[in-house]
Coordinates of N, CA and C in Angstrom, one line a residue:
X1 N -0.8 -2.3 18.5 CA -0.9 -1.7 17.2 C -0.4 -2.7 16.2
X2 N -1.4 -2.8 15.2 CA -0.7 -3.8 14.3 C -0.6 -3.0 12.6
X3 N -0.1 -3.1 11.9 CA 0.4 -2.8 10.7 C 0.6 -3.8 9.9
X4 N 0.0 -3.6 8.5 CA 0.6 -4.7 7.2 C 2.3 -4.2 7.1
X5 N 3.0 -5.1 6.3 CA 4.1 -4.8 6.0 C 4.1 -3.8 4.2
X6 N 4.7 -2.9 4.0 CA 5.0 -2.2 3.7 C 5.2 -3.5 1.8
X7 N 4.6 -2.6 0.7 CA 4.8 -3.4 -0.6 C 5.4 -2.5 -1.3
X8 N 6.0 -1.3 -1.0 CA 6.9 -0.7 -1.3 C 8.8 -1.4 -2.0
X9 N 8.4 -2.5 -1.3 CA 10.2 -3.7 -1.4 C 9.2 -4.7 -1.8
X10 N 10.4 -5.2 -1.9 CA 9.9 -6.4 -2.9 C 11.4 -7.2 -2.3
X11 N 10.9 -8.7 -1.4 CA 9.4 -8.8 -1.0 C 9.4 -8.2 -0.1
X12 N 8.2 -7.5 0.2 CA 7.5 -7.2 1.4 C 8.2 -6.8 2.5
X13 N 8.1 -5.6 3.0 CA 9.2 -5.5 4.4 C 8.4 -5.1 5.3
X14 N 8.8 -4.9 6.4 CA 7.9 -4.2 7.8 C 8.4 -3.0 7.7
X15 N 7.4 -2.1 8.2 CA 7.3 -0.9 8.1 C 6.5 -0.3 8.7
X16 N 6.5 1.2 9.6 CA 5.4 1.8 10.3 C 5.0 3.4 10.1
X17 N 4.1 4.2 10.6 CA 4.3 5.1 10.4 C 4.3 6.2 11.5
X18 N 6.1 7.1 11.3 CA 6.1 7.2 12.3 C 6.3 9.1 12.5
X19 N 6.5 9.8 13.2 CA 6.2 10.7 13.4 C 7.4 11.8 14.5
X20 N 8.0 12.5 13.2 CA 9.6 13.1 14.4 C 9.3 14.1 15.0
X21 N 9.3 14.6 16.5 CA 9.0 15.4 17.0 C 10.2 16.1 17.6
X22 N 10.6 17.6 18.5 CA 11.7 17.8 18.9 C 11.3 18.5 20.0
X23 N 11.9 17.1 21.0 CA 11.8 17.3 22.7 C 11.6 19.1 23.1
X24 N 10.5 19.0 23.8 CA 10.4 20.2 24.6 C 9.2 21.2 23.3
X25 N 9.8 21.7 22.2 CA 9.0 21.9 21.0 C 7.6 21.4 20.9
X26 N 7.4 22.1 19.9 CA 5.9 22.1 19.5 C 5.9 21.5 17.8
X27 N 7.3 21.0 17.4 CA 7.6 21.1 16.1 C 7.7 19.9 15.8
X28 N 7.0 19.2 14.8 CA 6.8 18.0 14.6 C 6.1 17.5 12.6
X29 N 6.7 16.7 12.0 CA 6.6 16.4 11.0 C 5.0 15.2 10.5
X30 N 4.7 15.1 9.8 CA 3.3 14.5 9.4 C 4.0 13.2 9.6
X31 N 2.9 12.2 9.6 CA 3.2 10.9 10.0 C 4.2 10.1 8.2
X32 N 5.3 9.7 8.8 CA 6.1 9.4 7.4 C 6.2 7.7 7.9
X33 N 6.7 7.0 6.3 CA 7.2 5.6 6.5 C 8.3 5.3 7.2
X34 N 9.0 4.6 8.2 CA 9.6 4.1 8.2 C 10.0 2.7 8.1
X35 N 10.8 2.4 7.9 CA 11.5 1.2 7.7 C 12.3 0.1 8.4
X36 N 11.5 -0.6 8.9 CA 11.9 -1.4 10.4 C 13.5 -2.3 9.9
X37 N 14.8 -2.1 10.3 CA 16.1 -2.5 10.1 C 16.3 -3.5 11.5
X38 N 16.1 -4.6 11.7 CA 17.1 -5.1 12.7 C 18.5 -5.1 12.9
X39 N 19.4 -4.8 11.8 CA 20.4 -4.9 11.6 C 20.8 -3.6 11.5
X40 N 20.3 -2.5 11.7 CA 20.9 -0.9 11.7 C 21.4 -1.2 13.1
X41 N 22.3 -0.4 13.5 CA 22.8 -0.2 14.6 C 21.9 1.2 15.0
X42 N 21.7 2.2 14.3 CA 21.4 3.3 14.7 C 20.0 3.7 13.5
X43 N 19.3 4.6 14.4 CA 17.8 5.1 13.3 C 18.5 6.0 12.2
X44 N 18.1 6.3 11.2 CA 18.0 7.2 10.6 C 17.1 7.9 9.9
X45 N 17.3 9.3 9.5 CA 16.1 10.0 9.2 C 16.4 11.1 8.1
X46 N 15.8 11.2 7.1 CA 16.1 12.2 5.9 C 16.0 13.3 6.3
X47 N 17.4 14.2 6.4 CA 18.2 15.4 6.9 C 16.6 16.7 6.8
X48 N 16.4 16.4 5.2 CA 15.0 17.4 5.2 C 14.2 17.6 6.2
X49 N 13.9 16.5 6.3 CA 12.7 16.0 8.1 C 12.9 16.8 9.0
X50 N 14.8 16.9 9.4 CA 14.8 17.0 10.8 C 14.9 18.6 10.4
X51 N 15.7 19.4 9.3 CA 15.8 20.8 9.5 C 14.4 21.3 9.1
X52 N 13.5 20.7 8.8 CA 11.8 21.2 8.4 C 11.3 21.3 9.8
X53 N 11.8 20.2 11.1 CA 11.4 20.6 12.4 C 12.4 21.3 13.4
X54 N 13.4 21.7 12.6 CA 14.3 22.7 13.6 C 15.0 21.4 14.9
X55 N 15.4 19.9 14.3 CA 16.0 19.5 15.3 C 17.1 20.0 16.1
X56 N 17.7 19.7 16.6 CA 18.8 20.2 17.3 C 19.7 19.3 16.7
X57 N 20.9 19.8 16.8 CA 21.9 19.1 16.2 C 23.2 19.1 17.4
X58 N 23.2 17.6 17.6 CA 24.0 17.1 18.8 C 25.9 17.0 18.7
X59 N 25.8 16.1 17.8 CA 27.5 15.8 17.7 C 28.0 15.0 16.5
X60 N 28.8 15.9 15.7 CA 29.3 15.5 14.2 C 30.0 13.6 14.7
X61 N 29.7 12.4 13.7 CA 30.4 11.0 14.1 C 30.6 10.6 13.0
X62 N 31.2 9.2 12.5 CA 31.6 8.4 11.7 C 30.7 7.6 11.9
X63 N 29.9 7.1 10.7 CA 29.2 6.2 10.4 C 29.9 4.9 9.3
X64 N 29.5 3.9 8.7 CA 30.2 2.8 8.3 C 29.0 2.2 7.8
X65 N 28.8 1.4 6.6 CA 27.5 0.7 5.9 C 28.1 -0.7 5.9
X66 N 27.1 -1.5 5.8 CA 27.5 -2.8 5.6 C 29.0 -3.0 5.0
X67 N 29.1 -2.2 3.9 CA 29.9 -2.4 3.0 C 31.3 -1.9 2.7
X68 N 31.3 -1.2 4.6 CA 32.4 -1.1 5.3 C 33.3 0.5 5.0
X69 N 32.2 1.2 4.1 CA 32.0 2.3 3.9 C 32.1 3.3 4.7
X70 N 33.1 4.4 5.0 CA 32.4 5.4 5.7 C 31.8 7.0 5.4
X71 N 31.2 7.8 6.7 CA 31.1 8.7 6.0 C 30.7 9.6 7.3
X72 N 31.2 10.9 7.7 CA 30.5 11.6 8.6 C 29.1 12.3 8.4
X73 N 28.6 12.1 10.0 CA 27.3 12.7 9.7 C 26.7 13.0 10.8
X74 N 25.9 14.0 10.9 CA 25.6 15.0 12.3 C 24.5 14.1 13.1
X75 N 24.2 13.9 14.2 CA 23.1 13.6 15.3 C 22.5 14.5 15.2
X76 N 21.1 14.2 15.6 CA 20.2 15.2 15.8 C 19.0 14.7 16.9
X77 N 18.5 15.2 17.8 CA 17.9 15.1 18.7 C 16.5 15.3 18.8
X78 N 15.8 13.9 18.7 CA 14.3 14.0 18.3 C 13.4 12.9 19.4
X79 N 12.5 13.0 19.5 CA 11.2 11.8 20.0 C 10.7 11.2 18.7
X80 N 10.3 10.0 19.2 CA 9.7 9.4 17.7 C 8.0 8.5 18.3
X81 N 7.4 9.0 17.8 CA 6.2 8.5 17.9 C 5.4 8.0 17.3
X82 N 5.1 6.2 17.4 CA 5.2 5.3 17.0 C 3.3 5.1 17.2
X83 N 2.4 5.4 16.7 CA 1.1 5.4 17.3 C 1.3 6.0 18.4
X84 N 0.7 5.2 19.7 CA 0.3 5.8 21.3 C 2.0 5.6 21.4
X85 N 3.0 4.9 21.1 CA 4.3 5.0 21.7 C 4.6 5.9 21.4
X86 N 5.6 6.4 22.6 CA 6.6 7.6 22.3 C 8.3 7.1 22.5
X87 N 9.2 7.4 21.4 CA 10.6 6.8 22.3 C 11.3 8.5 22.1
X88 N 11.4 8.7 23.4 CA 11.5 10.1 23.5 C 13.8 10.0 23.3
X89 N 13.4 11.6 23.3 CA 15.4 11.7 23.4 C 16.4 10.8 22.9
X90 N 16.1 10.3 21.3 CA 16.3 10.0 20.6 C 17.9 10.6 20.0
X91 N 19.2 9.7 19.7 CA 19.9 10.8 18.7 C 19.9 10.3 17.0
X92 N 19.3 10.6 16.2 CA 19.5 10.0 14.7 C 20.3 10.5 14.0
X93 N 20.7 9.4 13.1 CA 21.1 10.2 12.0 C 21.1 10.8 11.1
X94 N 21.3 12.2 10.6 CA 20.6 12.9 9.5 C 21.0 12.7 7.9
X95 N 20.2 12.0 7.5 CA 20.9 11.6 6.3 C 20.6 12.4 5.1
X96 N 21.3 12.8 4.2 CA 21.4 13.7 3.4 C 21.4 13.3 1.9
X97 N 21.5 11.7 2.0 CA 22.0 11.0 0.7 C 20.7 10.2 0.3
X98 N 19.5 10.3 1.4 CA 18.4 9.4 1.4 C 16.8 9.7 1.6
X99 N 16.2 9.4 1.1 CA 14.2 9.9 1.4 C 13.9 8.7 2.4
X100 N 14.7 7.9 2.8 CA 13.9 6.6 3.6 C 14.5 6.9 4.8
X101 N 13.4 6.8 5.9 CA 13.5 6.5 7.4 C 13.6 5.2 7.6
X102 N 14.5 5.0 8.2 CA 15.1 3.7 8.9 C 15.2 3.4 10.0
X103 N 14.3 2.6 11.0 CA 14.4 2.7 12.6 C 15.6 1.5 12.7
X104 N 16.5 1.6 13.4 CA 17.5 0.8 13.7 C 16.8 0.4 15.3
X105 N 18.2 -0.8 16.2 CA 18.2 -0.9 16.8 C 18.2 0.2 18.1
X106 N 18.6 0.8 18.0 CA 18.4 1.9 19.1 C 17.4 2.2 19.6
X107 N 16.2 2.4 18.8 CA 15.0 2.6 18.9 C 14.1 1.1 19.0
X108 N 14.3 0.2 18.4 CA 13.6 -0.9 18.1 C 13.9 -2.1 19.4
X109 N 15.1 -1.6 20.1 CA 15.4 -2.3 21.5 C 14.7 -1.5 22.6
X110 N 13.7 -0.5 22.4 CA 12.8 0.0 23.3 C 11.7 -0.1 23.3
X111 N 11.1 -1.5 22.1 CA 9.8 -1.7 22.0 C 9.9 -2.9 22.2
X112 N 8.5 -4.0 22.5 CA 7.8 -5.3 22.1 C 7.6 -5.3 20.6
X113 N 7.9 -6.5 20.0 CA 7.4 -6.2 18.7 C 7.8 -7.6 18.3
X114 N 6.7 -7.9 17.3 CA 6.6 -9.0 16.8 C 6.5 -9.2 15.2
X115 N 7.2 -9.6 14.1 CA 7.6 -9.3 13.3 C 6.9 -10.5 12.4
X116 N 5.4 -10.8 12.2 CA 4.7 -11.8 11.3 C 5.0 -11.8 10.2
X117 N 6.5 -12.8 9.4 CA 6.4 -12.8 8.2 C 5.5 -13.3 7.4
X118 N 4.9 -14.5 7.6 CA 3.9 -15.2 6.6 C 2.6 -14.3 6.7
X119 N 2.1 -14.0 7.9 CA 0.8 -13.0 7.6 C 1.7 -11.3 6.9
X120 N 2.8 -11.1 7.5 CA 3.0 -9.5 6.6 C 3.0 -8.7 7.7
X121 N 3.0 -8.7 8.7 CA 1.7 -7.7 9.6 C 3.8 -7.6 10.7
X122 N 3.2 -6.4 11.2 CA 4.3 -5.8 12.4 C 3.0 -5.5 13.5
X123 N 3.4 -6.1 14.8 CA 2.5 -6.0 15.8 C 3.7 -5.1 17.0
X124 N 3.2 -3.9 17.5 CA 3.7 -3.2 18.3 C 3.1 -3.6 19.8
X125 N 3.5 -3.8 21.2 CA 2.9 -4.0 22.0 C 3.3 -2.5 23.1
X126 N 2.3 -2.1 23.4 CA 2.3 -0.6 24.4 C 2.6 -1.3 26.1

């Protein structure tokens, strides 16, 4: 699966679209942007998303931003499907402060992926 990079940033970021579902359920959100982070430690996902699909909600934690910030915030237990990929049993975080999905490493260390800056393009390998 290949994708342009997203002209939403400036310049240009990688980005896919991706799609939250909740294991076992039938409940699942329209295909949205996310925001490919190498440097996230963990995915995140705008809190609206996950209560519009009735995620489950796993275990209150401390979070920390670059900028050494903190701030608690609930897990929530989802699949994320990525085109034909699935990365099932997912825990993200529900963010309440933000409209952008952000796939961190958590999720992004269970794919192939090849990140063409000069052409723009994010190539997923199945």
């Amino acid at each position: 699966m290949i994708t342009r990079y997203s002209r939403n940033y400036f310049p240009p970021a990688p980005a896919v679209q991706v799609v939250i579902a909740v294991p076992i359920e039938n409940t699942r959100t329209e295909p949205i942007s996310a925001f490919i982070d190498t440097g996230a430690d963990a995915t995140l996902v705008p809190l609206n998303y996950l209560l519009n699909v009735d995620a489950p909600r796993t275990e209150e934690m401390m979070i920390s931003s670059q900028w050494g910030e903190g701030r608690r915030v609930w897990l929530y237990l989802v699949n994320i499907q990525i085109g034909e990929i699935l990365v099932s049993d997912i825990e993200v975080v529900g963010d309440e402060m933000s409209n952008e999905t952000i796939l961190g490493r958590d999720v992004l260390n269970q794919l192939r992926l090849l990140l063409d800056g000069p052409d723009e393009s994010v190539e997923i390998f199945e």
